[in-house]
Amino acid sequence: MEKETKQEIKEKKQEKEEKEKKEEKDKKEHRPVIQEESLVRIAMTDIPGKIAVYAGLTRVKGISWTISSAVCKKLNIDKKRKISTLSEQEIEKITSFIKNPQLPSWLLNRRKDFETGVDKHLITTELDLSREFDVRRMKKIRSYKGVRHMLGQPVRGQRTRAHFRKGRSVGVTRTKVKSAAASSAAKTGAKK
């Protein structure tokens, strides 16, 4: 009798193992394939590979949707193509075109540069540095815009009555309220 029970136990164990194998196989078949997300580096900016070229180029600081469209048209690259499918030569062509774009001057972001007088298109850190130097120059010569930058006020003519009130005491402070309450209490006590 023990042999039968041992044999039955073995059979049950085998059936259980087969079920587990089937379940694992089914899970593998129904499991979505997870692809590694690739990053493409263009002009010192990491761009996810799953994004289209047209949208991906706008991730680079200094490249607008218009410039991105112009790059795609000039280099004959499909806008809807994924960035991860670009070859090394295409990435190099895009990078060199972005650094020195052959576009009309009205599309560029730095027309008639203050120091050189040349039309340029700045991207990434160059854009940040030039903006910082421009603000410093305005502060140094104490132009209206420079003074507004120094005061932390809006530079482009916005109203300041309701907005731009952060960082300063607005309205009545607590100490004034307490002292006003104490003085009014003293006045009412003196009248009685």
PDB file of C-alpha atoms in Angstrom:
ATOM      1  CA  MET A   1       0.000   0.000   0.000  1.00  0.00           C
ATOM      2  CA  GLU A   2       2.853   2.325   0.699  1.00  0.00           C
ATOM      3  CA  LYS A   3       4.168   1.845  -2.843  1.00  0.00           C
ATOM      4  CA  GLU A   4       0.902   3.053  -4.282  1.00  0.00           C
ATOM      5  CA  THR A   5       0.884   6.103  -2.089  1.00  0.00           C
ATOM      6  CA  LYS A   6       4.495   6.883  -2.981  1.00  0.00           C
ATOM      7  CA  GLN A   7       3.690   6.407  -6.631  1.00  0.00           C
ATOM      8  CA  GLU A   8       0.625   8.599  -6.352  1.00  0.00           C
ATOM      9  CA  ILE A   9       2.690  11.250  -4.596  1.00  0.00           C
ATOM     10  CA  LYS A  10       5.253  11.151  -7.439  1.00  0.00           C
ATOM     11  CA  GLU A  11       2.501  11.448 -10.058  1.00  0.00           C
ATOM     12  CA  LYS A  12       0.901  14.388  -8.255  1.00  0.00           C
ATOM     13  CA  LYS A  13       4.297  16.044  -7.971  1.00  0.00           C
ATOM     14  CA  GLN A  14       4.941  15.576 -11.691  1.00  0.00           C
ATOM     15  CA  GLU A  15       1.502  16.958 -12.567  1.00  0.00           C
ATOM     16  CA  LYS A  16       2.129  19.970 -10.347  1.00  0.00           C
ATOM     17  CA  GLU A  17       5.520  20.618 -11.997  1.00  0.00           C
ATOM     18  CA  GLU A  18       3.971  20.347 -15.455  1.00  0.00           C
ATOM     19  CA  LYS A  19       1.255  22.827 -14.508  1.00  0.00           C
ATOM     20  CA  GLU A  20       3.869  25.270 -13.202  1.00  0.00           C
ATOM     21  CA  LYS A  21       5.881  24.925 -16.431  1.00  0.00           C
ATOM     22  CA  LYS A  22       2.749  25.588 -18.509  1.00  0.00           C
ATOM     23  CA  GLU A  23       1.896  28.645 -16.427  1.00  0.00           C
ATOM     24  CA  GLU A  24       5.424  30.018 -16.814  1.00  0.00           C
ATOM     25  CA  LYS A  25       5.290  29.412 -20.554  1.00  0.00           C
ATOM     26  CA  ASP A  26       1.916  31.173 -20.815  1.00  0.00           C
ATOM     27  CA  LYS A  27       3.226  34.110 -18.791  1.00  0.00           C
ATOM     28  CA  LYS A  28       6.228  34.442 -21.084  1.00  0.00           C
ATOM     29  CA  GLU A  29       4.026  34.413 -24.182  1.00  0.00           C
ATOM     30  CA  HIS A  30       1.628  37.046 -22.828  1.00  0.00           C
ATOM     31  CA  ARG A  31       4.276  39.242 -21.232  1.00  0.00           C
ATOM     32  CA  PRO A  32       4.857  42.456 -23.188  1.00  0.00           C
ATOM     33  CA  VAL A  33       8.327  42.795 -24.617  1.00  0.00           C
ATOM     34  CA  ILE A  34      10.206  45.486 -22.730  1.00  0.00           C
ATOM     35  CA  GLN A  35      12.695  47.275 -24.914  1.00  0.00           C
ATOM     36  CA  GLU A  36      15.574  49.196 -23.499  1.00  0.00           C
ATOM     37  CA  GLU A  37      15.059  52.902 -23.924  1.00  0.00           C
ATOM     38  CA  SER A  38      17.941  54.357 -25.861  1.00  0.00           C
ATOM     39  CA  LEU A  39      19.223  57.890 -25.529  1.00  0.00           C
ATOM     40  CA  VAL A  40      20.658  59.847 -28.417  1.00  0.00           C
ATOM     41  CA  ARG A  41      23.044  62.704 -27.660  1.00  0.00           C
ATOM     42  CA  ILE A  42      22.666  65.717 -29.918  1.00  0.00           C
ATOM     43  CA  ALA A  43      24.363  69.032 -29.062  1.00  0.00           C
ATOM     44  CA  MET A  44      25.192  68.006 -25.463  1.00  0.00           C
ATOM     45  CA  THR A  45      21.557  67.032 -24.804  1.00  0.00           C
ATOM     46  CA  ASP A  46      20.224  63.526 -24.177  1.00  0.00           C
ATOM     47  CA  ILE A  47      17.073  62.851 -26.165  1.00  0.00           C
ATOM     48  CA  PRO A  48      14.938  59.720 -25.617  1.00  0.00           C
ATOM     49  CA  GLY A  49      15.051  57.430 -28.648  1.00  0.00           C
ATOM     50  CA  LYS A  50      11.315  56.784 -28.773  1.00  0.00           C
ATOM     51  CA  ILE A  51      10.531  60.422 -29.695  1.00  0.00           C
ATOM     52  CA  ALA A  52      10.174  61.593 -33.291  1.00  0.00           C
ATOM     53  CA  VAL A  53      12.984  63.688 -34.749  1.00  0.00           C
ATOM     54  CA  TYR A  54      10.755  66.777 -35.060  1.00  0.00           C
ATOM     55  CA  ALA A  55       9.778  66.727 -31.375  1.00  0.00           C
ATOM     56  CA  GLY A  56      13.128  65.440 -30.125  1.00  0.00           C
ATOM     57  CA  LEU A  57      15.160  68.319 -31.521  1.00  0.00           C
ATOM     58  CA  THR A  58      13.070  70.772 -29.504  1.00  0.00           C
ATOM     59  CA  ARG A  59      14.545  69.212 -26.350  1.00  0.00           C
ATOM     60  CA  VAL A  60      17.816  70.997 -27.176  1.00  0.00           C
ATOM     61  CA  LYS A  61      17.840  74.420 -25.531  1.00  0.00           C
ATOM     62  CA  GLY A  62      17.636  77.125 -28.185  1.00  0.00           C
ATOM     63  CA  ILE A  63      15.829  75.017 -30.800  1.00  0.00           C
ATOM     64  CA  SER A  64      12.194  75.898 -31.338  1.00  0.00           C
ATOM     65  CA  TRP A  65       9.597  73.948 -33.292  1.00  0.00           C
ATOM     66  CA  THR A  66      10.238  76.186 -36.295  1.00  0.00           C
ATOM     67  CA  ILE A  67      13.988  75.564 -36.247  1.00  0.00           C
ATOM     68  CA  SER A  68      13.383  71.830 -35.776  1.00  0.00           C
ATOM     69  CA  SER A  69      11.132  71.790 -38.818  1.00  0.00           C
ATOM     70  CA  ALA A  70      13.711  73.733 -40.840  1.00  0.00           C
ATOM     71  CA  VAL A  71      16.465  71.267 -39.848  1.00  0.00           C
ATOM     72  CA  CYS A  72      14.327  68.316 -40.958  1.00  0.00           C
ATOM     73  CA  LYS A  73      13.515  69.956 -44.303  1.00  0.00           C
ATOM     74  CA  LYS A  74      17.079  71.110 -45.069  1.00  0.00           C
ATOM     75  CA  LEU A  75      18.614  67.716 -44.242  1.00  0.00           C
ATOM     76  CA  ASN A  76      15.795  65.678 -45.862  1.00  0.00           C
ATOM     77  CA  ILE A  77      14.949  63.771 -42.673  1.00  0.00           C
ATOM     78  CA  ASP A  78      11.429  62.480 -42.078  1.00  0.00           C
ATOM     79  CA  LYS A  79       9.886  64.381 -39.147  1.00  0.00           C
ATOM     80  CA  LYS A  80       8.002  61.337 -37.868  1.00  0.00           C
ATOM     81  CA  ARG A  81      11.045  59.071 -37.820  1.00  0.00           C
ATOM     82  CA  LYS A  82      12.211  57.956 -34.378  1.00  0.00           C
ATOM     83  CA  ILE A  83      15.463  59.462 -33.161  1.00  0.00           C
ATOM     84  CA  SER A  84      16.833  56.035 -32.199  1.00  0.00           C
ATOM     85  CA  THR A  85      16.780  55.027 -35.896  1.00  0.00           C
ATOM     86  CA  LEU A  86      19.177  57.811 -36.937  1.00  0.00           C
ATOM     87  CA  SER A  87      22.646  56.727 -38.021  1.00  0.00           C
ATOM     88  CA  GLU A  88      25.848  58.268 -36.663  1.00  0.00           C
ATOM     89  CA  GLN A  89      26.377  60.243 -39.887  1.00  0.00           C
ATOM     90  CA  GLU A  90      22.872  61.717 -39.687  1.00  0.00           C
ATOM     91  CA  ILE A  91      23.386  62.703 -36.059  1.00  0.00           C
ATOM     92  CA  GLU A  92      26.672  64.389 -36.987  1.00  0.00           C
ATOM     93  CA  LYS A  93      24.964  66.222 -39.873  1.00  0.00           C
ATOM     94  CA  ILE A  94      22.215  67.443 -37.540  1.00  0.00           C
ATOM     95  CA  THR A  95      24.735  68.576 -34.912  1.00  0.00           C
ATOM     96  CA  SER A  96      26.883  70.464 -37.423  1.00  0.00           C
ATOM     97  CA  PHE A  97      23.800  72.087 -38.988  1.00  0.00           C
ATOM     98  CA  ILE A  98      22.492  73.185 -35.580  1.00  0.00           C
ATOM     99  CA  LYS A  99      25.845  74.741 -34.666  1.00  0.00           C
ATOM    100  CA  ASN A 100      26.013  76.686 -37.944  1.00  0.00           C
ATOM    101  CA  PRO A 101      22.508  76.862 -39.444  1.00  0.00           C
ATOM    102  CA  GLN A 102      22.106  78.076 -43.007  1.00  0.00           C
ATOM    103  CA  LEU A 103      18.718  79.685 -42.369  1.00  0.00           C
ATOM    104  CA  PRO A 104      17.233  83.123 -42.972  1.00  0.00           C
ATOM    105  CA  SER A 105      18.286  85.682 -40.367  1.00  0.00           C
ATOM    106  CA  TRP A 106      14.728  86.148 -39.087  1.00  0.00           C
ATOM    107  CA  LEU A 107      14.776  82.557 -37.801  1.00  0.00           C
ATOM    108  CA  LEU A 108      17.956  82.997 -35.749  1.00  0.00           C
ATOM    109  CA  ASN A 109      17.817  83.837 -32.045  1.00  0.00           C
ATOM    110  CA  ARG A 110      20.761  86.281 -31.924  1.00  0.00           C
ATOM    111  CA  ARG A 111      20.553  88.789 -34.749  1.00  0.00           C
ATOM    112  CA  LYS A 112      23.213  91.507 -34.975  1.00  0.00           C
ATOM    113  CA  ASP A 113      25.226  90.370 -31.977  1.00  0.00           C
ATOM    114  CA  PHE A 114      26.265  93.296 -29.749  1.00  0.00           C
ATOM    115  CA  GLU A 115      29.992  92.554 -29.899  1.00  0.00           C
ATOM    116  CA  THR A 116      30.428  91.256 -33.459  1.00  0.00           C
ATOM    117  CA  GLY A 117      27.349  92.480 -35.338  1.00  0.00           C
ATOM    118  CA  VAL A 118      26.916  89.030 -36.922  1.00  0.00           C
ATOM    119  CA  ASP A 119      23.671  87.039 -37.047  1.00  0.00           C
ATOM    120  CA  LYS A 120      24.031  83.874 -34.916  1.00  0.00           C
ATOM    121  CA  HIS A 121      21.942  81.058 -33.551  1.00  0.00           C
ATOM    122  CA  LEU A 122      22.985  80.072 -30.042  1.00  0.00           C
ATOM    123  CA  ILE A 123      22.152  76.790 -28.332  1.00  0.00           C
ATOM    124  CA  THR A 124      22.630  75.169 -24.892  1.00  0.00           C
ATOM    125  CA  THR A 125      25.314  76.780 -22.700  1.00  0.00           C
ATOM    126  CA  GLU A 126      26.203  79.460 -25.273  1.00  0.00           C
ATOM    127  CA  LEU A 127      22.642  80.761 -25.017  1.00  0.00           C
ATOM    128  CA  ASP A 128      22.757  80.854 -21.208  1.00  0.00           C
ATOM    129  CA  LEU A 129      26.139  82.594 -21.143  1.00  0.00           C
ATOM    130  CA  SER A 130      25.175  85.245 -23.686  1.00  0.00           C
ATOM    131  CA  ARG A 131      21.980  86.022 -21.759  1.00  0.00           C
ATOM    132  CA  GLU A 132      23.938  86.326 -18.516  1.00  0.00           C
ATOM    133  CA  PHE A 133      26.507  88.647 -20.131  1.00  0.00           C
ATOM    134  CA  ASP A 134      23.744  90.804 -21.629  1.00  0.00           C
ATOM    135  CA  VAL A 135      22.075  91.224 -18.225  1.00  0.00           C
ATOM    136  CA  ARG A 136      25.424  92.082 -16.620  1.00  0.00           C
ATOM    137  CA  ARG A 137      26.111  94.676 -19.321  1.00  0.00           C
ATOM    138  CA  MET A 138      22.689  96.276 -18.801  1.00  0.00           C
ATOM    139  CA  LYS A 139      23.264  96.395 -15.040  1.00  0.00           C
ATOM    140  CA  LYS A 140      26.730  97.882 -15.528  1.00  0.00           C
ATOM    141  CA  ILE A 141      25.555 100.727 -17.769  1.00  0.00           C
ATOM    142  CA  ARG A 142      22.523 101.152 -15.498  1.00  0.00           C
ATOM    143  CA  SER A 143      19.964 101.082 -18.287  1.00  0.00           C
ATOM    144  CA  TYR A 144      16.288 100.952 -17.364  1.00  0.00           C
ATOM    145  CA  LYS A 145      16.186  97.198 -17.997  1.00  0.00           C
ATOM    146  CA  GLY A 146      19.377  96.744 -15.965  1.00  0.00           C
ATOM    147  CA  VAL A 147      17.932  98.630 -13.006  1.00  0.00           C
ATOM    148  CA  ARG A 148      14.757  96.517 -13.189  1.00  0.00           C
ATOM    149  CA  HIS A 149      16.909  93.373 -13.194  1.00  0.00           C
ATOM    150  CA  MET A 150      18.791  94.634 -10.123  1.00  0.00           C
ATOM    151  CA  LEU A 151      15.565  95.356  -8.244  1.00  0.00           C
ATOM    152  CA  GLY A 152      14.026  92.026  -9.173  1.00  0.00           C
ATOM    153  CA  GLN A 153      11.118  93.778 -10.860  1.00  0.00           C
ATOM    154  CA  PRO A 154       9.564  92.902 -14.224  1.00  0.00           C
ATOM    155  CA  VAL A 155      11.617  94.201 -17.124  1.00  0.00           C
ATOM    156  CA  ARG A 156       9.115  94.286 -19.977  1.00  0.00           C
ATOM    157  CA  GLY A 157       6.583  96.819 -18.760  1.00  0.00           C
ATOM    158  CA  GLN A 158       4.169  94.617 -16.841  1.00  0.00           C
ATOM    159  CA  ARG A 159       2.035  96.102 -14.088  1.00  0.00           C
ATOM    160  CA  THR A 160       3.219  95.513 -10.533  1.00  0.00           C
ATOM    161  CA  ARG A 161       0.193  96.397  -8.450  1.00  0.00           C
ATOM    162  CA  ALA A 162      -1.165  92.867  -8.155  1.00  0.00           C
ATOM    163  CA  HIS A 163       1.751  90.689  -9.286  1.00  0.00           C
ATOM    164  CA  PHE A 164       5.504  90.413  -8.683  1.00  0.00           C
ATOM    165  CA  ARG A 165       5.028  90.832  -4.930  1.00  0.00           C
ATOM    166  CA  LYS A 166       7.054  87.865  -3.721  1.00  0.00           C
ATOM    167  CA  GLY A 167      10.026  88.230  -1.402  1.00  0.00           C
ATOM    168  CA  ARG A 168       8.856  91.371   0.315  1.00  0.00           C
ATOM    169  CA  SER A 169       6.456  92.055   3.129  1.00  0.00           C
ATOM    170  CA  VAL A 170       3.044  92.506   1.603  1.00  0.00           C
ATOM    171  CA  GLY A 171       0.246  94.171   3.506  1.00  0.00           C
ATOM    172  CA  VAL A 172       0.291  94.432   7.281  1.00  0.00           C
ATOM    173  CA  THR A 173       2.852  92.499   9.311  1.00  0.00           C
ATOM    174  CA  ARG A 174       2.064  90.693  12.568  1.00  0.00           C
ATOM    175  CA  THR A 175       3.985  93.083  14.836  1.00  0.00           C
ATOM    176  CA  LYS A 176       2.051  96.050  13.475  1.00  0.00           C
ATOM    177  CA  VAL A 177      -1.231  94.241  14.072  1.00  0.00           C
ATOM    178  CA  LYS A 178      -0.295  93.441  17.691  1.00  0.00           C
ATOM    179  CA  SER A 179       0.929  96.944  18.437  1.00  0.00           C
ATOM    180  CA  ALA A 180      -2.197  98.425  16.816  1.00  0.00           C
ATOM    181  CA  ALA A 181      -4.419  96.149  18.916  1.00  0.00           C
ATOM    182  CA  ALA A 182      -2.520  97.082  22.090  1.00  0.00           C
ATOM    183  CA  SER A 183      -2.746 100.812  21.358  1.00  0.00           C
ATOM    184  CA  SER A 184      -6.467 100.609  20.557  1.00  0.00           C
ATOM    185  CA  ALA A 185      -7.027  98.689  23.831  1.00  0.00           C
ATOM    186  CA  ALA A 186      -5.101 101.363  25.730  1.00  0.00           C
ATOM    187  CA  LYS A 187      -7.162 104.134  24.101  1.00  0.00           C
ATOM    188  CA  THR A 188     -10.480 102.469  24.954  1.00  0.00           C
ATOM    189  CA  GLY A 189      -9.291 101.896  28.532  1.00  0.00           C
ATOM    190  CA  ALA A 190      -8.231 105.552  28.892  1.00  0.00           C
ATOM    191  CA  LYS A 191     -11.619 106.811  27.619  1.00  0.00           C
ATOM    192  CA  LYS A 192     -13.584 104.866  30.237  1.00  0.00           C
TER     193      LYS A 192
END
